[in-house]
mmCIF file with all atom_site columns, C-alpha atoms in Angstrom:
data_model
loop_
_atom_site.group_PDB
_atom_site.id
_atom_site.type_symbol
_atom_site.label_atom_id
_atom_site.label_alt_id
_atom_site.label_comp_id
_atom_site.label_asym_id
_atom_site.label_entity_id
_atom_site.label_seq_id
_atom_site.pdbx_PDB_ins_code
_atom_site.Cartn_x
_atom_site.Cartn_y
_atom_site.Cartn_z
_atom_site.occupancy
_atom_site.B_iso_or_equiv
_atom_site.pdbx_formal_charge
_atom_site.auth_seq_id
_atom_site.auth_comp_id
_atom_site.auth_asym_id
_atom_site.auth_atom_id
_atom_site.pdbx_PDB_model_num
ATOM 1   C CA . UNK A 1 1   ? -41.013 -172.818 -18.519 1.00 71.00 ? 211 UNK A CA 1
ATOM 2   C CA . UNK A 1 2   ? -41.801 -173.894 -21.948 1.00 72.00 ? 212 UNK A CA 1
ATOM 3   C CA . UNK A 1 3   ? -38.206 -174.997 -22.457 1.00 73.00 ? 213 UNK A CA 1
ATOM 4   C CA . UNK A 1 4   ? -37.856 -176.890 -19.421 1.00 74.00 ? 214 UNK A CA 1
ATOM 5   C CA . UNK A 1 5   ? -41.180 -178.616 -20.308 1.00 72.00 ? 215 UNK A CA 1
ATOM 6   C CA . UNK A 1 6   ? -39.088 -179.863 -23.671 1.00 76.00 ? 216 UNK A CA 1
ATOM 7   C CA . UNK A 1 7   ? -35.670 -180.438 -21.923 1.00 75.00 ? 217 UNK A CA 1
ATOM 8   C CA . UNK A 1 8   ? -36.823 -180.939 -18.629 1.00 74.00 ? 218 UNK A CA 1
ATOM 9   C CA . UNK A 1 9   ? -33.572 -182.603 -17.657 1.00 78.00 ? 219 UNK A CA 1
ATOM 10  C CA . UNK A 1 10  ? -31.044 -179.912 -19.412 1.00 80.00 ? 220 UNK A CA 1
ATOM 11  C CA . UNK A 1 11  ? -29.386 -178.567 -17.298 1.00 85.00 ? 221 UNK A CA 1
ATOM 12  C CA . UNK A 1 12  ? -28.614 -174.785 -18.536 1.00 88.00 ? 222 UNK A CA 1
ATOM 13  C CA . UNK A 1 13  ? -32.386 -174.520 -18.704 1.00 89.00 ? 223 UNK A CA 1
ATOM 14  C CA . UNK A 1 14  ? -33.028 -175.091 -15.298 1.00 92.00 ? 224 UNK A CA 1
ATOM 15  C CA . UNK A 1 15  ? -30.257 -173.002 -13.909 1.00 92.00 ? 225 UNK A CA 1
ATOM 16  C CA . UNK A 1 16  ? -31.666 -169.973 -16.575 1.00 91.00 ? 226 UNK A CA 1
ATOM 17  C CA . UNK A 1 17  ? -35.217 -170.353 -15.358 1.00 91.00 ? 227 UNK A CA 1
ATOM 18  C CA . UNK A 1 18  ? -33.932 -170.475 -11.350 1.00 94.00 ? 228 UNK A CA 1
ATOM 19  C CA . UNK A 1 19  ? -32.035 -167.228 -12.303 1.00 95.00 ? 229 UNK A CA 1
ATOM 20  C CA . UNK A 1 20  ? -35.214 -165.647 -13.709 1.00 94.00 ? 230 UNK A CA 1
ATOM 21  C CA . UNK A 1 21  ? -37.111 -166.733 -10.990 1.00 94.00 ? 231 UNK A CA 1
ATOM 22  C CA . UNK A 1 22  ? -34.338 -165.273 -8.039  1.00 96.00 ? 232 UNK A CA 1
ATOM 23  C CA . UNK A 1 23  ? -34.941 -162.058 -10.475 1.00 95.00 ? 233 UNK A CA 1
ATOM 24  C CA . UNK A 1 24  ? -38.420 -161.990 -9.850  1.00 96.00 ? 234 UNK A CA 1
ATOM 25  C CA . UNK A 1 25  ? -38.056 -162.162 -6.411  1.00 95.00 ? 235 UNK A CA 1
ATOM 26  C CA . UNK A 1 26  ? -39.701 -165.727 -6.315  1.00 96.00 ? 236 UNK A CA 1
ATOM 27  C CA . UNK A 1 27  ? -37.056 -167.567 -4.434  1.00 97.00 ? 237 UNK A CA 1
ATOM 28  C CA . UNK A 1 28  ? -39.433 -170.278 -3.220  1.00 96.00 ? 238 UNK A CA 1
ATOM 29  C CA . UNK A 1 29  ? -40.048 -171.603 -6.423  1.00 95.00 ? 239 UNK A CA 1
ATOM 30  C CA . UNK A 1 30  ? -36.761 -171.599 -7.823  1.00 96.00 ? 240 UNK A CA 1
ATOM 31  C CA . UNK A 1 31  ? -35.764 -173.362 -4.800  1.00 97.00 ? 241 UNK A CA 1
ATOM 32  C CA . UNK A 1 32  ? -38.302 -176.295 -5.422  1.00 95.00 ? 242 UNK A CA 1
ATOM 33  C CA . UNK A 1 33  ? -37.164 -176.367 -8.989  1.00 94.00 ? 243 UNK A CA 1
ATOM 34  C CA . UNK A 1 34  ? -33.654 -176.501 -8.072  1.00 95.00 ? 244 UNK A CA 1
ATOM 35  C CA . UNK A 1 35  ? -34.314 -179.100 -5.292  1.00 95.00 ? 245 UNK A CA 1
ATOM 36  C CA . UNK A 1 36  ? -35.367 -181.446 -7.483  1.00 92.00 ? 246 UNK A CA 1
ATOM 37  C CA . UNK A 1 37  ? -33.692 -181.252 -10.599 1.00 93.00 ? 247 UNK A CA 1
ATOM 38  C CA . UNK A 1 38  ? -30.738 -181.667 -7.482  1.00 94.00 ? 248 UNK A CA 1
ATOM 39  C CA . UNK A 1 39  ? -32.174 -184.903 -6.589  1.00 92.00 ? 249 UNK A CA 1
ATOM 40  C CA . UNK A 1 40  ? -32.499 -186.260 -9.888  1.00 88.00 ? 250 UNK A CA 1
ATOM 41  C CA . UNK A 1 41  ? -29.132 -186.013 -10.632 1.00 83.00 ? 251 UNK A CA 1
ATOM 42  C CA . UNK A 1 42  ? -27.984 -187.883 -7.587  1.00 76.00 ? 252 UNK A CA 1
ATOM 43  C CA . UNK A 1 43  ? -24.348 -187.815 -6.863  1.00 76.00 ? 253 UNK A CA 1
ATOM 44  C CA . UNK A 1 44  ? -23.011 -187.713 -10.159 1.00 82.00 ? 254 UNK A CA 1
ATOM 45  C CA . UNK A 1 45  ? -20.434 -184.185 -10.545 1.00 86.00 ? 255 UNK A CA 1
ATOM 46  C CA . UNK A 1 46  ? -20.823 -181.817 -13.111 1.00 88.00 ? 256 UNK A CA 1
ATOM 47  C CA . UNK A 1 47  ? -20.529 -178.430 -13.810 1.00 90.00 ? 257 UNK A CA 1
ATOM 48  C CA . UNK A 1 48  ? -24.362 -178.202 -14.687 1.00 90.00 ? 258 UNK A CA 1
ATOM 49  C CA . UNK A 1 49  ? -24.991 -179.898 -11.052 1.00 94.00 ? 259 UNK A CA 1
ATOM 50  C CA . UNK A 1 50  ? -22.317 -177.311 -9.743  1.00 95.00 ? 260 UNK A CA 1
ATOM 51  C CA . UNK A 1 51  ? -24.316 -174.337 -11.165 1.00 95.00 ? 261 UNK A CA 1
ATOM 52  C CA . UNK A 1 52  ? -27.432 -175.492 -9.487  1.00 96.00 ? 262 UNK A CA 1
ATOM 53  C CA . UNK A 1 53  ? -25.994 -176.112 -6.119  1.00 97.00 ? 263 UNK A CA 1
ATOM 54  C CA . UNK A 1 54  ? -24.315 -171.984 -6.662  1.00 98.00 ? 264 UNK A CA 1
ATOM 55  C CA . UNK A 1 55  ? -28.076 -170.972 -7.206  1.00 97.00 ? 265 UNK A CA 1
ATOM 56  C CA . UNK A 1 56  ? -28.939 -172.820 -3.941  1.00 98.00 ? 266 UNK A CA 1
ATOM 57  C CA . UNK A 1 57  ? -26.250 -170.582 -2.028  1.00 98.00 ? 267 UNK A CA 1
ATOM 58  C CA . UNK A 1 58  ? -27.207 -167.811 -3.640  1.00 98.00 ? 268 UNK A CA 1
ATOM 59  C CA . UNK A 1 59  ? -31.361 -168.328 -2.250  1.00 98.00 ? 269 UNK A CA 1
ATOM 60  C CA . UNK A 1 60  ? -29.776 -168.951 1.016   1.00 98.00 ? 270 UNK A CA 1
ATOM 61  C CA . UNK A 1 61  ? -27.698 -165.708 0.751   1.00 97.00 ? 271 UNK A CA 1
ATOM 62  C CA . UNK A 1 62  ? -30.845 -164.033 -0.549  1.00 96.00 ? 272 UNK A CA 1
ATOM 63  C CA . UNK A 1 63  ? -32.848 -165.278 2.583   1.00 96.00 ? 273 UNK A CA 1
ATOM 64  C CA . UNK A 1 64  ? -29.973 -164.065 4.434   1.00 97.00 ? 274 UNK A CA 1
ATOM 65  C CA . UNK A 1 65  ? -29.220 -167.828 5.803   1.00 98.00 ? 275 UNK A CA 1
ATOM 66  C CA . UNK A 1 66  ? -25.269 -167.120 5.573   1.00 98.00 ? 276 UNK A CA 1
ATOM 67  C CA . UNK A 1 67  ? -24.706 -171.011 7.229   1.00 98.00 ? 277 UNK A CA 1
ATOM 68  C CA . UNK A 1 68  ? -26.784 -172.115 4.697   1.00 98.00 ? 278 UNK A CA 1
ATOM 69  C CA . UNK A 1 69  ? -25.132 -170.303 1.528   1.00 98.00 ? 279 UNK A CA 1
ATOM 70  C CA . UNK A 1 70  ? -21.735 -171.734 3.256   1.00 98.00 ? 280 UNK A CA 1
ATOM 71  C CA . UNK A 1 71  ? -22.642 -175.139 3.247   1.00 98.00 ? 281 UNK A CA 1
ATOM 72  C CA . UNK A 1 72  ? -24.297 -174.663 -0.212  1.00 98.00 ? 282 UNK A CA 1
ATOM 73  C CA . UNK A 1 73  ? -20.908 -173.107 -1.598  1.00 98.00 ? 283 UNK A CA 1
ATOM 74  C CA . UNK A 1 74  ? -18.856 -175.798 0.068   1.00 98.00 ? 284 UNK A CA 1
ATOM 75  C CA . UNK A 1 75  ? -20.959 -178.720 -1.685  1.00 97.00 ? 285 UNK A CA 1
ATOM 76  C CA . UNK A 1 76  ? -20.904 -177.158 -5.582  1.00 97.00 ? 286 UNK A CA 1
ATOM 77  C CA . UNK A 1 77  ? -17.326 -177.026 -4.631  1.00 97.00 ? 287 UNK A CA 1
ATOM 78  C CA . UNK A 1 78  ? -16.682 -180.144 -4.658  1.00 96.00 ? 288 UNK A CA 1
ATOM 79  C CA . UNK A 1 79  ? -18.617 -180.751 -7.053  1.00 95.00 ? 289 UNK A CA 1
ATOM 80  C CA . UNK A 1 80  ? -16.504 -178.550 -9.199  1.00 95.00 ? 290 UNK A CA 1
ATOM 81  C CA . UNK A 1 81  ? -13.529 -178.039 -7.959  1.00 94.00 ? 291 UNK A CA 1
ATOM 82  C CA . UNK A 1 82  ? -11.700 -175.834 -10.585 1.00 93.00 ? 292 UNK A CA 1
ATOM 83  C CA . UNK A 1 83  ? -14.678 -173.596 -10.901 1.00 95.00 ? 293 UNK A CA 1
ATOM 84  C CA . UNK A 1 84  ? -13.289 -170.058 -10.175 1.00 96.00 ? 294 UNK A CA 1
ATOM 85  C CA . UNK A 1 85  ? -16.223 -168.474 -9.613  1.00 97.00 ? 295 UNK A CA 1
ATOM 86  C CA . UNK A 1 86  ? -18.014 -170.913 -7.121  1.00 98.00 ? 296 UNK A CA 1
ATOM 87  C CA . UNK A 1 87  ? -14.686 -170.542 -4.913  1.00 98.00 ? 297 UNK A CA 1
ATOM 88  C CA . UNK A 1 88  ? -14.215 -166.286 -5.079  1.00 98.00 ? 298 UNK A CA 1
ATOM 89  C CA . UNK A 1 89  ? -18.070 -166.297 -3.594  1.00 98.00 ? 299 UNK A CA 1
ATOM 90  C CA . UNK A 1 90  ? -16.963 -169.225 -0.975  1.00 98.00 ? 300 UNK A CA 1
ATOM 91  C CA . UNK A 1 91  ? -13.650 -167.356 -0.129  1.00 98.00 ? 301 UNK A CA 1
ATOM 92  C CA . UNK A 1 92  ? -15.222 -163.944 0.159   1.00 98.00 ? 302 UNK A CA 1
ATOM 93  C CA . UNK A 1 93  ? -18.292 -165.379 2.427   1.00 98.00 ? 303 UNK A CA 1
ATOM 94  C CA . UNK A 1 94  ? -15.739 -167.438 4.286   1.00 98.00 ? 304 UNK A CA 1
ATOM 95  C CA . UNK A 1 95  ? -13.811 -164.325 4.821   1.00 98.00 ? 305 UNK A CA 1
ATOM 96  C CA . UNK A 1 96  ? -16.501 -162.712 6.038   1.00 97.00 ? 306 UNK A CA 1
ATOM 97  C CA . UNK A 1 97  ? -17.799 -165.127 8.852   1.00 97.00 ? 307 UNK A CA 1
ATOM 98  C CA . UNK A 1 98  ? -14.486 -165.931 10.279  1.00 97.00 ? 308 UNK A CA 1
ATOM 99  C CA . UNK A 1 99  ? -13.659 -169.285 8.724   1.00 98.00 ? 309 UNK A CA 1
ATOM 100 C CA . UNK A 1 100 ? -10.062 -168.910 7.491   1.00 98.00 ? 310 UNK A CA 1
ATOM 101 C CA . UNK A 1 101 ? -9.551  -172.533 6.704   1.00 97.00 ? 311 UNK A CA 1
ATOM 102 C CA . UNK A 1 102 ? -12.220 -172.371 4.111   1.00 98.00 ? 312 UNK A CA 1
ATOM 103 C CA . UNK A 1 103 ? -11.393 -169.265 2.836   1.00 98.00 ? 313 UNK A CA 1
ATOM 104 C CA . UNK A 1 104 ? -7.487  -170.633 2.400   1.00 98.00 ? 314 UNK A CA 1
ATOM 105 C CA . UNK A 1 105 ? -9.042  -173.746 0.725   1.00 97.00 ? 315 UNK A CA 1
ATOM 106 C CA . UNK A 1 106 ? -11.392 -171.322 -2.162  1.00 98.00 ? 316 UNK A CA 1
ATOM 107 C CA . UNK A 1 107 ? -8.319  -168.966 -2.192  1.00 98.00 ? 317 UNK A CA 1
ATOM 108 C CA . UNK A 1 108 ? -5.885  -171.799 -3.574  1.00 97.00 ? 318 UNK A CA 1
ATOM 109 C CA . UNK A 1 109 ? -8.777  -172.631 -6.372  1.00 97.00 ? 319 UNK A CA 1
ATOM 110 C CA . UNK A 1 110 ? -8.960  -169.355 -7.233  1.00 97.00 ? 320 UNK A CA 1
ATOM 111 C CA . UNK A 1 111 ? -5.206  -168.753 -7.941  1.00 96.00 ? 321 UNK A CA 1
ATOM 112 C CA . UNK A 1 112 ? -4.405  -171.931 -9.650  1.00 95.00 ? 322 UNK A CA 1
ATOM 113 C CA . UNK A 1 113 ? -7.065  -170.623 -12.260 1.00 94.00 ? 323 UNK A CA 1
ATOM 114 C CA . UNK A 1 114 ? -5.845  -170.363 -16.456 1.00 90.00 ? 324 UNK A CA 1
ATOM 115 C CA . UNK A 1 115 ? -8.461  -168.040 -17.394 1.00 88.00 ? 325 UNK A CA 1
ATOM 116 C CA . UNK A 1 116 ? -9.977  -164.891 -15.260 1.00 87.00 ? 326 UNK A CA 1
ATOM 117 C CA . UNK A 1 117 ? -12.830 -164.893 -13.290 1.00 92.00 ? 327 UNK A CA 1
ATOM 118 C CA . UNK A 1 118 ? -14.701 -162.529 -10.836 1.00 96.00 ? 328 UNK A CA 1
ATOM 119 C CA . UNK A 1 119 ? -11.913 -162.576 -8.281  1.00 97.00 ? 329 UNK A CA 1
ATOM 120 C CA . UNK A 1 120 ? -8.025  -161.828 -9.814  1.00 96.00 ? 330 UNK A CA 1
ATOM 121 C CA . UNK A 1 121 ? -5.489  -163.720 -8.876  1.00 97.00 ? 331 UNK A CA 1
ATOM 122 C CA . UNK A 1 122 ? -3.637  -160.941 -7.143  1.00 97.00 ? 332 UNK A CA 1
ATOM 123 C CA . UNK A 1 123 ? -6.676  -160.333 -5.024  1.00 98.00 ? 333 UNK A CA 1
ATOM 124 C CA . UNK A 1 124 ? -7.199  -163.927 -4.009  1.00 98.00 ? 334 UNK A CA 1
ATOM 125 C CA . UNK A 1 125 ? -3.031  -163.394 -3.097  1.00 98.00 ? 335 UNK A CA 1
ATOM 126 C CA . UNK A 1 126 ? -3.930  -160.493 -0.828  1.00 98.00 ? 336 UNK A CA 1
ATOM 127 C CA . UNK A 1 127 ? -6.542  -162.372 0.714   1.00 98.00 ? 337 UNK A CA 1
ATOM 128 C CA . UNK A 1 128 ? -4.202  -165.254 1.286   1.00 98.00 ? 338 UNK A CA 1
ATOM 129 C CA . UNK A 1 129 ? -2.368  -162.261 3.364   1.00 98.00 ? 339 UNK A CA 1
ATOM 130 C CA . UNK A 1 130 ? -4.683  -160.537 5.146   1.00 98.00 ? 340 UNK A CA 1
ATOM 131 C CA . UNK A 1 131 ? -5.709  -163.676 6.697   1.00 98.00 ? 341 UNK A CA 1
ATOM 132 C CA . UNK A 1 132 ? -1.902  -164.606 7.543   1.00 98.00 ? 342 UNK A CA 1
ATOM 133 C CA . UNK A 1 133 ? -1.793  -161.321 9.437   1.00 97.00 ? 343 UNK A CA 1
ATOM 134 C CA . UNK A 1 134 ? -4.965  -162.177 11.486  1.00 96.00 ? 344 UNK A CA 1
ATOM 135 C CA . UNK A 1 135 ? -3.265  -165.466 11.851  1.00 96.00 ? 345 UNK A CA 1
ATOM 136 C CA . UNK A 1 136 ? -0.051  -164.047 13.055  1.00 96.00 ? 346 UNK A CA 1
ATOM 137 C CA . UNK A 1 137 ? 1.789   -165.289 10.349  1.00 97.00 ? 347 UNK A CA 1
ATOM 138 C CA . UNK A 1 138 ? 3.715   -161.567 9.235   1.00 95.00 ? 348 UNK A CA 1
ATOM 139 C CA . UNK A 1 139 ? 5.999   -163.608 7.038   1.00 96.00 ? 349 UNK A CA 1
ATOM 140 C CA . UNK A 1 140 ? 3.767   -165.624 5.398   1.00 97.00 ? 350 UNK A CA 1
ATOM 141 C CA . UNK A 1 141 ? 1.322   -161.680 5.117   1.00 97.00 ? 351 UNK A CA 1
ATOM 142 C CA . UNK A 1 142 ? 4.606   -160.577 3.641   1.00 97.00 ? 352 UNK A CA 1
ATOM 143 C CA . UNK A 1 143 ? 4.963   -162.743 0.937   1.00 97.00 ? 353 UNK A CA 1
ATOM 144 C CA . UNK A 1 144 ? 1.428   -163.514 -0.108  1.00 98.00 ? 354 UNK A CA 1
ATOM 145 C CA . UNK A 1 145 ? 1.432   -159.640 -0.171  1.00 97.00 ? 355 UNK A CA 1
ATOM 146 C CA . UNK A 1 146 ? 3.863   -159.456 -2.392  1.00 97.00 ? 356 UNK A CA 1
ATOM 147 C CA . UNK A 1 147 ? 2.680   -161.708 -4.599  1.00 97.00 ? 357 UNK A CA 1
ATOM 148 C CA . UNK A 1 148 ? -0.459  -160.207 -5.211  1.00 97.00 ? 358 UNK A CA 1
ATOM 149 C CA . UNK A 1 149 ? 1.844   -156.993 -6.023  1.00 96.00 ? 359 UNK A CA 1
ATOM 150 C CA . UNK A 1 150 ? 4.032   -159.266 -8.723  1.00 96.00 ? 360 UNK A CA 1
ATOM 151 C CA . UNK A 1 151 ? 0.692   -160.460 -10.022 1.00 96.00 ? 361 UNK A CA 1
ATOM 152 C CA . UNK A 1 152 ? -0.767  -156.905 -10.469 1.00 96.00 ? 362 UNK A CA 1
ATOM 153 C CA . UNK A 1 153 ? 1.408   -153.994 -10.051 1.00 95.00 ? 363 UNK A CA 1
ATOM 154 C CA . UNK A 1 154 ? -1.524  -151.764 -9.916  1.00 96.00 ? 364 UNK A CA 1
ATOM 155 C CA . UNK A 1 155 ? -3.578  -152.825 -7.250  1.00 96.00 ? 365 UNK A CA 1
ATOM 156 C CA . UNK A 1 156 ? -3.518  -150.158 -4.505  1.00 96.00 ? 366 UNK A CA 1
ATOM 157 C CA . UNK A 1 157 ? -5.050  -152.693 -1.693  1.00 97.00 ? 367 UNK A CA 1
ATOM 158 C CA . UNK A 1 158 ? -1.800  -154.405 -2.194  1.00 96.00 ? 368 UNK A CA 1
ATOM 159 C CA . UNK A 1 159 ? 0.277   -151.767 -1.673  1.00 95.00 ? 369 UNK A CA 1
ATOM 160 C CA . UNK A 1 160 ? -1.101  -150.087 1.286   1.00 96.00 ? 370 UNK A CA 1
ATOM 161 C CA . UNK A 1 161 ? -1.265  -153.620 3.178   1.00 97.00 ? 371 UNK A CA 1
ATOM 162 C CA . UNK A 1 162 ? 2.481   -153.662 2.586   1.00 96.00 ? 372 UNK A CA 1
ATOM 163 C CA . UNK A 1 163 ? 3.125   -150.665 4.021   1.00 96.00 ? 373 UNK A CA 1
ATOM 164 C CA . UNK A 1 164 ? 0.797   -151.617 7.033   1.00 95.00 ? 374 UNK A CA 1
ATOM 165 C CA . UNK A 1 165 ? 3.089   -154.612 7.816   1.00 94.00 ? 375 UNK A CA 1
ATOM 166 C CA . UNK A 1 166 ? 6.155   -152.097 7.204   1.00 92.00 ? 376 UNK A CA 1
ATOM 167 C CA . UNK A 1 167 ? 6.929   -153.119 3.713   1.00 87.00 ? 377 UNK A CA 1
ATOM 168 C CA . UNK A 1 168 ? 7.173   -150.776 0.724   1.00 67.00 ? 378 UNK A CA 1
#
């Protein structure tokens, strides 16, 4: 708090002190303190204004609101649109309530990433399939399988999701 009180606009303070509060448990007040360091920063992108809009998503995902966190996710998105890790928690939540088209959209960010983050890029590929065989789509399964196999010969998933569509 002291910090903030001598940069109260930098932005790697507030996102520190909204972590420590979600630590505590005290997800009301990091919240507020999010919310408006938010609002003073208007529409202007940045990663600092990306990172706060993550720690919204995560309170929402904390209060169990998983609409919330999606709409959350979907906004520091766009905000920072190459950020790696902001689109593996979008595609995994996507992936998990149903909305393919969003989790296609993370998915892309997360494979046209340089450096690694919390989701691989052969995972991310796998994903890609998985969601091509809900779709129907056992060509486009097949290939996006295979790609997360090029990408990382050792991951198992990959392998066994292959076989599943009759590949080996």
């Amino acid at each position: 708090r002291e910090a903030l009180a001598r940069r109260p606009d930098d932005g790697d303070t507030i996102v520190r002190l909204a972590d420590a509060y979600m630590g505590a448990d005290a997800l009301a007040e990091a919240g507020e303190l999010l919310n408006d360091a938010i609002n003073q920063k208007g529409r202007k992108r940045s990663p600092a204004l990306a990172g706060m809009q993550l720690r919204m998503a995560r309170i929402a995902g904390l209060s169990d609101d998983a609409a919330t966190q999606m709409e959350w996710l979907k906004v520091a998105l766009d905000t920072d649109k190459g950020s790696g890790v902001i689109a593996a928690e979008l595609a995994e939540l996507a992936i998990a309530m149903g909305d393919d088209t969003t989790a296609m959209n993370a998915l892309k960010v997360v494979a046209l990433q340089k450096t690694p983050g919390p989701m691989s890029k052969a995972v991310a590929f796998l994903r890609k399939a998985q969601i091509a065989a809900r779709q129907g789509e056992s060509q486009k399964a097949v290939l996006w399988a295979r790609r997360a196999r090029i990408e990382d010969s050792e991951l198992a998933e990959a392998e066994i999701f292959l076989q599943s569509l009759g590949e080996g």
